[in-house]
Amino acid sequence: MSGDEFLTPEEKAEGKSGVGPRGESNGPENDGSNGRRNGLGSAGGTEILALRFETHRARLRAVAYRMLGSLAEADDAVQETWLRLSRSDAGEIVNLGGWLTTAVGRICLDMLRSRRTRREEPLDEQPGVRMPEPVLAPVTGADPEQQALLADSVGLALLVVLETLSPAERLAFVLHDLFAVPFGEVATVVGRSPAATRQLASRARRRVQGGAPAPDGDPDRQREVVDAFLAAARDGDFDGLVAVLDPDVVARSGAGVTTGAAAVASGAITFGRLAAVGRHALVNGAVGVVGVMEGRLVSVLSFTVVHGRIAVIDIVREPERLAGLDVTFLDA
């Protein structure tokens, strides 16, 4: 959907659709001009501009969620992007998708930098990691909006690793590696040269590859392994837990990081009662477990299954991360 369907035949004939000579895409790589030239919105008015903005909303929300790890903050960033667009000279924008992508990137970068300045302790001195807000869906499958948000395998493990990056590294990785924005465009957002921006993305890529392994893609196999883990935890079966854990498994939460099958298995036995009340759900597109007590969500466990064993467990318990999540689908 290009947005031309919202224009009158007269506007199309006059060339006011805003589509450049090579057409408009969702990416910013149209002409190297950061999406600016004449054409968009000069006659259509705010209503047409708003309609065209809506065709890009899902992509912008996906960019912002990967940048911020929070659905609420992502929605705030998308809204701010619209406000900036509505106040701009829209008639100079030829590649609306590219303009919006770089705009939301700038907004998210500012939000990340502001978040860091508010920390009372340096990041490296935090006892655990800053857990992102998960996206939950029934095991029968995510709805179209959730599928759009989680396209390209944006698992919780990836978001957790992104939380450890500097704001500039995160922006370079998200925009270039996940959304194919050219380094020249990313460089204008972070205020560095294209070569320096490449280095930012390269450092981020190494961190991601080391901390967010590619999971097995078969959901049935994922559930089989997760069920074996839960059964062993409920029964206090230490050997059974070790059997389904990768020897170098990592368990992460806001409280800390545990590594190694023996240590993680010991911790899982300690929380065996929670395993007994755990319920299956898709957590960022992969089979996971949510803990519900008295109708209240108390925990979300995301599992990264690699070669039939659990390689990463990410645990979200922070009330502020869980408060806005809807678990009514579990009773459907």
mmCIF file of C-alpha atoms in Angstrom:
data_model
loop_
_atom_site.group_PDB
_atom_site.id
_atom_site.type_symbol
_atom_site.label_atom_id
_atom_site.label_comp_id
_atom_site.label_asym_id
_atom_site.label_seq_id
_atom_site.Cartn_x
_atom_site.Cartn_y
_atom_site.Cartn_z
ATOM 1 C CA MET A 1 0.000 0.000 0.000
ATOM 2 C CA SER A 2 1.748 3.147 -1.220
ATOM 3 C CA GLY A 3 -0.703 5.740 0.038
ATOM 4 C CA ASP A 4 -1.764 6.801 -3.488
ATOM 5 C CA GLU A 5 -5.134 5.180 -2.890
ATOM 6 C CA PHE A 6 -5.908 8.112 -0.586
ATOM 7 C CA LEU A 7 -5.366 10.691 -3.333
ATOM 8 C CA THR A 8 -7.838 11.944 -5.890
ATOM 9 C CA PRO A 9 -7.262 11.275 -9.611
ATOM 10 C CA GLU A 10 -6.561 14.996 -10.062
ATOM 11 C CA GLU A 11 -3.815 14.912 -7.424
ATOM 12 C CA LYS A 12 -2.274 11.832 -8.996
ATOM 13 C CA ALA A 13 -2.313 13.500 -12.419
ATOM 14 C CA GLU A 14 -0.594 16.540 -10.935
ATOM 15 C CA GLY A 15 2.165 14.355 -9.502
ATOM 16 C CA LYS A 16 1.352 15.095 -5.874
ATOM 17 C CA SER A 17 1.409 11.541 -4.633
ATOM 18 C CA GLY A 18 4.821 11.927 -3.013
ATOM 19 C CA VAL A 19 6.198 8.830 -4.762
ATOM 20 C CA GLY A 20 9.673 9.438 -6.112
ATOM 21 C CA PRO A 21 10.942 8.499 -9.556
ATOM 22 C CA ARG A 22 11.783 4.992 -8.373
ATOM 23 C CA GLY A 23 8.716 4.613 -6.172
ATOM 24 C CA GLU A 24 8.443 4.807 -2.420
ATOM 25 C CA SER A 25 9.647 2.011 -0.200
ATOM 26 C CA ASN A 26 9.605 1.428 3.555
ATOM 27 C CA GLY A 27 13.353 1.928 3.646
ATOM 28 C CA PRO A 28 15.326 5.165 3.366
ATOM 29 C CA GLU A 29 17.554 4.179 0.470
ATOM 30 C CA ASN A 30 15.643 5.929 -2.317
ATOM 31 C CA ASP A 31 18.034 8.649 -3.402
ATOM 32 C CA GLY A 32 20.484 9.311 -0.594
ATOM 33 C CA SER A 33 18.698 12.536 0.293
ATOM 34 C CA ASN A 34 17.304 11.285 3.603
ATOM 35 C CA GLY A 35 13.837 11.204 2.084
ATOM 36 C CA ARG A 36 13.543 14.894 1.238
ATOM 37 C CA ARG A 37 12.439 16.382 -2.055
ATOM 38 C CA ASN A 38 9.271 18.040 -3.248
ATOM 39 C CA GLY A 39 5.910 16.354 -3.514
ATOM 40 C CA LEU A 40 4.306 14.914 -0.382
ATOM 41 C CA GLY A 41 1.352 16.568 1.232
ATOM 42 C CA SER A 42 1.472 19.805 -0.720
ATOM 43 C CA ALA A 43 -2.190 19.503 -1.676
ATOM 44 C CA GLY A 44 -3.482 16.561 0.300
ATOM 45 C CA GLY A 45 -3.690 18.212 3.690
ATOM 46 C CA THR A 46 -3.360 16.734 7.154
ATOM 47 C CA GLU A 47 -5.961 14.018 6.633
ATOM 48 C CA ILE A 48 -4.150 12.432 3.696
ATOM 49 C CA LEU A 49 -0.820 12.762 5.519
ATOM 50 C CA ALA A 50 -2.300 11.002 8.546
ATOM 51 C CA LEU A 51 -3.671 8.197 6.376
ATOM 52 C CA ARG A 52 -0.304 7.687 4.751
ATOM 53 C CA PHE A 53 1.403 7.742 8.133
ATOM 54 C CA GLU A 54 -0.855 4.897 9.257
ATOM 55 C CA THR A 55 0.489 2.687 6.456
ATOM 56 C CA HIS A 56 3.907 2.930 8.130
ATOM 57 C CA ARG A 57 2.803 2.637 11.763
ATOM 58 C CA ALA A 58 3.466 -1.107 12.147
ATOM 59 C CA ARG A 59 7.025 -0.758 10.861
ATOM 60 C CA LEU A 60 7.729 2.259 13.059
ATOM 61 C CA ARG A 61 6.392 0.441 16.119
ATOM 62 C CA ALA A 62 8.617 -2.536 15.308
ATOM 63 C CA VAL A 63 11.678 -0.279 15.036
ATOM 64 C CA ALA A 64 10.840 1.482 18.301
ATOM 65 C CA TYR A 65 10.157 -1.762 20.182
ATOM 66 C CA ARG A 66 13.549 -3.151 19.191
ATOM 67 C CA MET A 67 15.178 0.115 20.209
ATOM 68 C CA LEU A 68 13.401 0.557 23.545
ATOM 69 C CA GLY A 69 12.249 -2.897 24.661
ATOM 70 C CA SER A 70 8.950 -1.424 25.841
ATOM 71 C CA LEU A 71 5.623 -1.371 24.055
ATOM 72 C CA ALA A 72 4.433 1.714 25.912
ATOM 73 C CA GLU A 73 7.616 3.648 25.132
ATOM 74 C CA ALA A 74 7.500 2.410 21.537
ATOM 75 C CA ASP A 75 3.995 3.807 21.158
ATOM 76 C CA ASP A 76 5.170 7.116 22.652
ATOM 77 C CA ALA A 77 8.015 7.244 20.119
ATOM 78 C CA VAL A 78 5.658 6.544 17.221
ATOM 79 C CA GLN A 79 3.290 9.274 18.404
ATOM 80 C CA GLU A 80 6.178 11.734 18.652
ATOM 81 C CA THR A 81 7.206 10.764 15.117
ATOM 82 C CA TRP A 82 3.750 11.693 13.885
ATOM 83 C CA LEU A 83 3.900 15.034 15.689
ATOM 84 C CA ARG A 84 7.234 15.831 14.054
ATOM 85 C CA LEU A 85 5.883 14.859 10.661
ATOM 86 C CA SER A 86 2.754 16.974 11.092
ATOM 87 C CA ARG A 87 4.903 19.989 11.979
ATOM 88 C CA SER A 88 7.352 19.487 9.122
ATOM 89 C CA ASP A 89 7.267 20.716 5.548
ATOM 90 C CA ALA A 90 5.742 17.482 4.273
ATOM 91 C CA GLY A 91 5.782 18.789 0.721
ATOM 92 C CA GLU A 92 9.568 18.316 0.693
ATOM 93 C CA ILE A 93 9.435 14.601 1.593
ATOM 94 C CA VAL A 94 9.732 12.187 -1.310
ATOM 95 C CA ASN A 95 10.429 8.954 0.589
ATOM 96 C CA LEU A 96 8.031 8.994 3.510
ATOM 97 C CA GLY A 97 9.061 5.575 4.815
ATOM 98 C CA GLY A 98 12.714 6.542 4.945
ATOM 99 C CA TRP A 99 12.000 9.894 6.586
ATOM 100 C CA LEU A 100 9.841 8.245 9.251
ATOM 101 C CA THR A 101 12.328 5.456 9.963
ATOM 102 C CA THR A 102 15.194 7.859 10.595
ATOM 103 C CA ALA A 103 12.905 10.170 12.581
ATOM 104 C CA VAL A 104 11.746 7.420 14.929
ATOM 105 C CA GLY A 105 15.378 6.314 15.240
ATOM 106 C CA ARG A 106 16.411 9.781 16.434
ATOM 107 C CA ILE A 107 13.557 9.885 18.922
ATOM 108 C CA CYS A 108 14.434 6.459 20.331
ATOM 109 C CA LEU A 109 18.109 7.395 20.562
ATOM 110 C CA ASP A 110 17.198 10.460 22.626
ATOM 111 C CA MET A 111 14.952 8.323 24.849
ATOM 112 C CA LEU A 112 17.720 5.772 25.433
ATOM 113 C CA ARG A 113 20.232 8.475 26.289
ATOM 114 C CA SER A 114 17.762 10.083 28.679
ATOM 115 C CA ARG A 115 17.110 6.699 30.282
ATOM 116 C CA ARG A 116 20.813 6.239 30.953
ATOM 117 C CA THR A 117 21.261 9.649 32.516
ATOM 118 C CA ARG A 118 18.470 8.783 34.975
ATOM 119 C CA ARG A 119 20.222 5.655 36.225
ATOM 120 C CA GLU A 120 21.411 5.915 39.815
ATOM 121 C CA GLU A 121 24.201 3.408 39.155
ATOM 122 C CA PRO A 122 26.366 2.784 36.096
ATOM 123 C CA LEU A 123 25.073 -0.041 33.901
ATOM 124 C CA ASP A 124 28.053 -2.300 34.616
ATOM 125 C CA GLU A 125 27.311 -2.152 38.349
ATOM 126 C CA GLN A 126 23.732 -3.338 38.012
ATOM 127 C CA PRO A 127 23.220 -6.792 39.653
ATOM 128 C CA GLY A 128 21.359 -8.145 36.643
ATOM 129 C CA VAL A 129 20.185 -6.882 33.297
ATOM 130 C CA ARG A 130 17.413 -4.510 32.376
ATOM 131 C CA MET A 131 14.691 -6.844 31.220
ATOM 132 C CA PRO A 132 12.596 -5.743 28.254
ATOM 133 C CA GLU A 133 8.840 -5.941 28.157
ATOM 134 C CA PRO A 134 7.808 -9.246 26.539
ATOM 135 C CA VAL A 135 5.084 -9.689 23.945
ATOM 136 C CA LEU A 136 2.703 -12.514 24.901
ATOM 137 C CA ALA A 137 0.382 -14.537 22.698
ATOM 138 C CA PRO A 138 -1.501 -17.833 23.002
ATOM 139 C CA VAL A 139 0.377 -20.941 21.902
ATOM 140 C CA THR A 140 -2.121 -21.260 19.040
ATOM 141 C CA GLY A 141 -0.408 -18.278 17.432
ATOM 142 C CA ALA A 142 0.021 -14.509 17.540
ATOM 143 C CA ASP A 143 -2.502 -12.137 16.002
ATOM 144 C CA PRO A 144 -1.510 -10.140 12.892
ATOM 145 C CA GLU A 145 -0.443 -7.085 14.905
ATOM 146 C CA GLN A 146 1.807 -9.201 17.123
ATOM 147 C CA GLN A 147 3.218 -11.030 14.104
ATOM 148 C CA ALA A 148 4.141 -7.721 12.501
ATOM 149 C CA LEU A 149 5.777 -6.532 15.713
ATOM 150 C CA LEU A 150 7.816 -9.724 16.099
ATOM 151 C CA ALA A 151 8.819 -10.326 12.475
ATOM 152 C CA ASP A 152 12.449 -11.301 11.842
ATOM 153 C CA SER A 153 12.709 -13.436 14.992
ATOM 154 C CA VAL A 154 12.925 -10.659 17.553
ATOM 155 C CA GLY A 155 13.088 -13.029 20.509
ATOM 156 C CA LEU A 156 13.320 -11.874 24.093
ATOM 157 C CA ALA A 157 16.939 -13.073 24.208
ATOM 158 C CA LEU A 158 17.837 -10.630 21.431
ATOM 159 C CA LEU A 159 16.140 -7.748 23.245
ATOM 160 C CA VAL A 160 17.943 -8.593 26.489
ATOM 161 C CA VAL A 161 21.302 -8.399 24.734
ATOM 162 C CA LEU A 162 20.308 -5.144 23.036
ATOM 163 C CA GLU A 163 19.698 -3.692 26.504
ATOM 164 C CA THR A 164 23.419 -4.126 27.252
ATOM 165 C CA LEU A 165 24.534 -2.045 24.249
ATOM 166 C CA SER A 166 25.227 1.659 24.245
ATOM 167 C CA PRO A 167 22.433 3.750 22.696
ATOM 168 C CA ALA A 168 24.497 4.426 19.576
ATOM 169 C CA GLU A 169 25.440 0.755 19.159
ATOM 170 C CA ARG A 170 21.841 -0.278 19.549
ATOM 171 C CA LEU A 171 20.647 2.221 16.977
ATOM 172 C CA ALA A 172 23.309 1.212 14.449
ATOM 173 C CA PHE A 173 22.492 -2.476 14.844
ATOM 174 C CA VAL A 174 18.719 -2.104 14.809
ATOM 175 C CA LEU A 175 18.500 0.265 11.853
ATOM 176 C CA HIS A 176 21.168 -1.383 9.701
ATOM 177 C CA ASP A 177 21.100 -5.085 10.588
ATOM 178 C CA LEU A 178 17.386 -5.457 11.297
ATOM 179 C CA PHE A 179 15.873 -2.855 8.962
ATOM 180 C CA ALA A 180 18.519 -2.524 6.221
ATOM 181 C CA VAL A 181 18.992 1.226 6.609
ATOM 182 C CA PRO A 182 22.257 2.217 4.843
ATOM 183 C CA PHE A 183 25.140 3.256 7.072
ATOM 184 C CA GLY A 184 25.165 6.698 5.490
ATOM 185 C CA GLU A 185 21.653 7.330 6.773
ATOM 186 C CA VAL A 186 22.350 5.800 10.194
ATOM 187 C CA ALA A 187 25.428 8.013 10.497
ATOM 188 C CA THR A 188 23.300 11.144 10.222
ATOM 189 C CA VAL A 189 21.202 9.957 13.166
ATOM 190 C CA VAL A 190 24.087 9.090 15.521
ATOM 191 C CA GLY A 191 26.193 12.057 14.421
ATOM 192 C CA ARG A 192 29.216 10.017 13.345
ATOM 193 C CA SER A 193 30.945 9.143 10.112
ATOM 194 C CA PRO A 194 29.725 6.134 8.105
ATOM 195 C CA ALA A 195 32.967 4.308 8.959
ATOM 196 C CA ALA A 196 32.494 4.913 12.686
ATOM 197 C CA THR A 197 28.872 3.826 12.376
ATOM 198 C CA ARG A 198 29.993 0.561 10.759
ATOM 199 C CA GLN A 199 32.215 -0.050 13.757
ATOM 200 C CA LEU A 200 29.315 0.575 16.118
ATOM 201 C CA ALA A 201 27.191 -1.994 14.299
ATOM 202 C CA SER A 202 30.070 -4.472 14.153
ATOM 203 C CA ARG A 203 30.634 -4.302 17.921
ATOM 204 C CA ALA A 204 26.923 -4.681 18.540
ATOM 205 C CA ARG A 205 26.735 -7.634 16.144
ATOM 206 C CA ARG A 206 29.459 -9.499 18.017
ATOM 207 C CA ARG A 207 27.662 -8.945 21.324
ATOM 208 C CA VAL A 208 24.387 -10.157 19.858
ATOM 209 C CA GLN A 209 25.901 -13.253 18.298
ATOM 210 C CA GLY A 210 27.542 -14.162 21.587
ATOM 211 C CA GLY A 211 24.478 -13.598 23.754
ATOM 212 C CA ALA A 212 21.459 -14.407 21.574
ATOM 213 C CA PRO A 213 22.042 -17.722 19.771
ATOM 214 C CA ALA A 214 19.771 -18.645 16.877
ATOM 215 C CA PRO A 215 16.957 -20.815 18.296
ATOM 216 C CA ASP A 216 15.465 -24.005 16.910
ATOM 217 C CA GLY A 217 12.544 -22.948 14.750
ATOM 218 C CA ASP A 218 10.176 -25.880 15.351
ATOM 219 C CA PRO A 219 7.588 -24.828 17.983
ATOM 220 C CA ASP A 220 6.617 -28.439 18.684
ATOM 221 C CA ARG A 221 10.218 -29.264 19.483
ATOM 222 C CA GLN A 222 10.495 -26.131 21.618
ATOM 223 C CA ARG A 223 7.460 -27.162 23.631
ATOM 224 C CA GLU A 224 8.768 -30.693 24.082
ATOM 225 C CA VAL A 225 11.996 -29.384 25.590
ATOM 226 C CA VAL A 226 10.233 -26.779 27.745
ATOM 227 C CA ASP A 227 7.803 -29.417 29.040
ATOM 228 C CA ALA A 228 10.705 -31.683 29.987
ATOM 229 C CA PHE A 229 12.276 -28.772 31.893
ATOM 230 C CA LEU A 230 9.045 -28.010 33.755
ATOM 231 C CA ALA A 231 8.437 -31.651 34.643
ATOM 232 C CA ALA A 232 11.945 -32.033 36.030
ATOM 233 C CA ALA A 233 11.636 -28.778 38.016
ATOM 234 C CA ARG A 234 8.305 -29.861 39.525
ATOM 235 C CA ASP A 235 9.737 -33.241 40.523
ATOM 236 C CA GLY A 236 12.991 -31.860 41.868
ATOM 237 C CA ASP A 237 14.832 -33.985 39.314
ATOM 238 C CA PHE A 238 18.288 -32.440 39.155
ATOM 239 C CA ASP A 239 19.644 -34.917 36.604
ATOM 240 C CA GLY A 240 16.559 -34.466 34.443
ATOM 241 C CA LEU A 241 17.083 -30.704 34.435
ATOM 242 C CA VAL A 242 20.747 -31.002 33.534
ATOM 243 C CA ALA A 243 19.800 -33.299 30.648
ATOM 244 C CA VAL A 244 17.663 -30.633 28.946
ATOM 245 C CA LEU A 245 20.058 -27.746 29.629
ATOM 246 C CA ASP A 246 22.992 -26.795 27.459
ATOM 247 C CA PRO A 247 26.213 -27.155 29.494
ATOM 248 C CA ASP A 248 26.829 -23.422 29.059
ATOM 249 C CA VAL A 249 23.214 -22.347 29.617
ATOM 250 C CA VAL A 250 22.647 -18.770 30.781
ATOM 251 C CA ALA A 251 19.716 -17.714 32.967
ATOM 252 C CA ARG A 252 19.164 -13.945 33.133
ATOM 253 C CA SER A 253 16.855 -11.740 35.127
ATOM 254 C CA GLY A 254 16.806 -8.326 36.718
ATOM 255 C CA ALA A 255 18.215 -9.953 39.860
ATOM 256 C CA GLY A 256 21.306 -11.437 38.251
ATOM 257 C CA VAL A 257 22.841 -13.836 35.759
ATOM 258 C CA THR A 258 23.501 -17.547 36.369
ATOM 259 C CA THR A 259 25.615 -19.681 34.060
ATOM 260 C CA GLY A 260 26.217 -23.401 33.718
ATOM 261 C CA ALA A 261 23.813 -26.339 33.752
ATOM 262 C CA ALA A 262 24.423 -27.323 37.384
ATOM 263 C CA ALA A 263 23.846 -23.829 38.766
ATOM 264 C CA VAL A 264 20.757 -23.201 36.624
ATOM 265 C CA ALA A 265 19.314 -26.615 37.516
ATOM 266 C CA SER A 266 19.741 -25.896 41.228
ATOM 267 C CA GLY A 267 17.901 -22.614 40.821
ATOM 268 C CA ALA A 268 15.098 -24.253 38.843
ATOM 269 C CA ILE A 269 14.509 -26.781 41.630
ATOM 270 C CA THR A 270 14.262 -23.927 44.133
ATOM 271 C CA PHE A 271 11.433 -22.438 42.059
ATOM 272 C CA GLY A 272 9.736 -25.773 41.404
ATOM 273 C CA ARG A 273 6.459 -24.529 42.919
ATOM 274 C CA LEU A 274 6.240 -21.834 40.287
ATOM 275 C CA ALA A 275 6.805 -24.444 37.598
ATOM 276 C CA ALA A 276 3.780 -26.303 38.946
ATOM 277 C CA VAL A 277 1.500 -23.335 38.215
ATOM 278 C CA GLY A 278 3.233 -22.251 35.015
ATOM 279 C CA ARG A 279 1.146 -21.975 31.876
ATOM 280 C CA HIS A 280 2.293 -22.104 28.290
ATOM 281 C CA ALA A 281 2.322 -19.005 26.111
ATOM 282 C CA LEU A 282 4.230 -17.661 23.166
ATOM 283 C CA VAL A 283 6.826 -15.228 24.498
ATOM 284 C CA ASN A 284 8.088 -13.058 21.654
ATOM 285 C CA GLY A 285 7.138 -15.791 19.230
ATOM 286 C CA ALA A 286 8.778 -18.739 21.041
ATOM 287 C CA VAL A 287 7.271 -21.257 23.455
ATOM 288 C CA GLY A 288 7.580 -19.966 27.002
ATOM 289 C CA VAL A 289 5.899 -20.107 30.388
ATOM 290 C CA VAL A 290 4.008 -17.502 32.391
ATOM 291 C CA GLY A 291 3.339 -17.695 36.108
ATOM 292 C CA VAL A 292 -0.130 -16.598 37.190
ATOM 293 C CA MET A 293 -1.190 -16.430 40.822
ATOM 294 C CA GLU A 294 -4.676 -15.354 41.889
ATOM 295 C CA GLY A 295 -5.303 -14.054 38.396
ATOM 296 C CA ARG A 296 -2.177 -11.896 38.470
ATOM 297 C CA LEU A 297 0.831 -12.286 36.214
ATOM 298 C CA VAL A 298 3.939 -12.742 38.375
ATOM 299 C CA SER A 299 6.594 -13.974 35.951
ATOM 300 C CA VAL A 300 7.406 -14.637 32.315
ATOM 301 C CA LEU A 301 10.026 -17.197 31.288
ATOM 302 C CA SER A 302 11.418 -17.184 27.766
ATOM 303 C CA PHE A 303 13.465 -20.167 26.563
ATOM 304 C CA THR A 304 15.961 -20.245 23.716
ATOM 305 C CA VAL A 305 16.195 -23.857 22.552
ATOM 306 C CA VAL A 306 19.266 -24.686 20.471
ATOM 307 C CA HIS A 307 19.919 -28.198 19.123
ATOM 308 C CA GLY A 308 17.287 -29.671 21.423
ATOM 309 C CA ARG A 309 18.601 -28.120 24.648
ATOM 310 C CA ILE A 310 17.849 -24.912 26.515
ATOM 311 C CA ALA A 311 20.686 -22.444 25.887
ATOM 312 C CA VAL A 312 19.165 -19.289 27.404
ATOM 313 C CA ILE A 313 16.431 -18.615 29.950
ATOM 314 C CA ASP A 314 15.257 -15.007 30.275
ATOM 315 C CA ILE A 315 13.062 -14.263 33.279
ATOM 316 C CA VAL A 316 10.896 -11.162 33.682
ATOM 317 C CA ARG A 317 9.518 -10.561 37.174
ATOM 318 C CA GLU A 318 9.536 -6.780 37.473
ATOM 319 C CA PRO A 319 5.984 -5.592 38.251
ATOM 320 C CA GLU A 320 6.387 -2.523 36.039
ATOM 321 C CA ARG A 321 7.217 -4.797 33.095
ATOM 322 C CA LEU A 322 4.279 -7.107 33.738
ATOM 323 C CA ALA A 323 1.558 -4.650 34.731
ATOM 324 C CA GLY A 324 0.401 -3.827 31.228
ATOM 325 C CA LEU A 325 0.443 -7.374 29.816
ATOM 326 C CA ASP A 326 -2.827 -9.064 28.939
ATOM 327 C CA VAL A 327 -3.104 -12.733 29.955
ATOM 328 C CA THR A 328 -6.839 -13.158 29.430
ATOM 329 C CA PHE A 329 -6.031 -15.201 26.324
ATOM 330 C CA LEU A 330 -4.836 -17.992 28.624
ATOM 331 C CA ASP A 331 -8.438 -18.672 29.598
ATOM 332 C CA ALA A 332 -9.707 -18.637 26.027
#
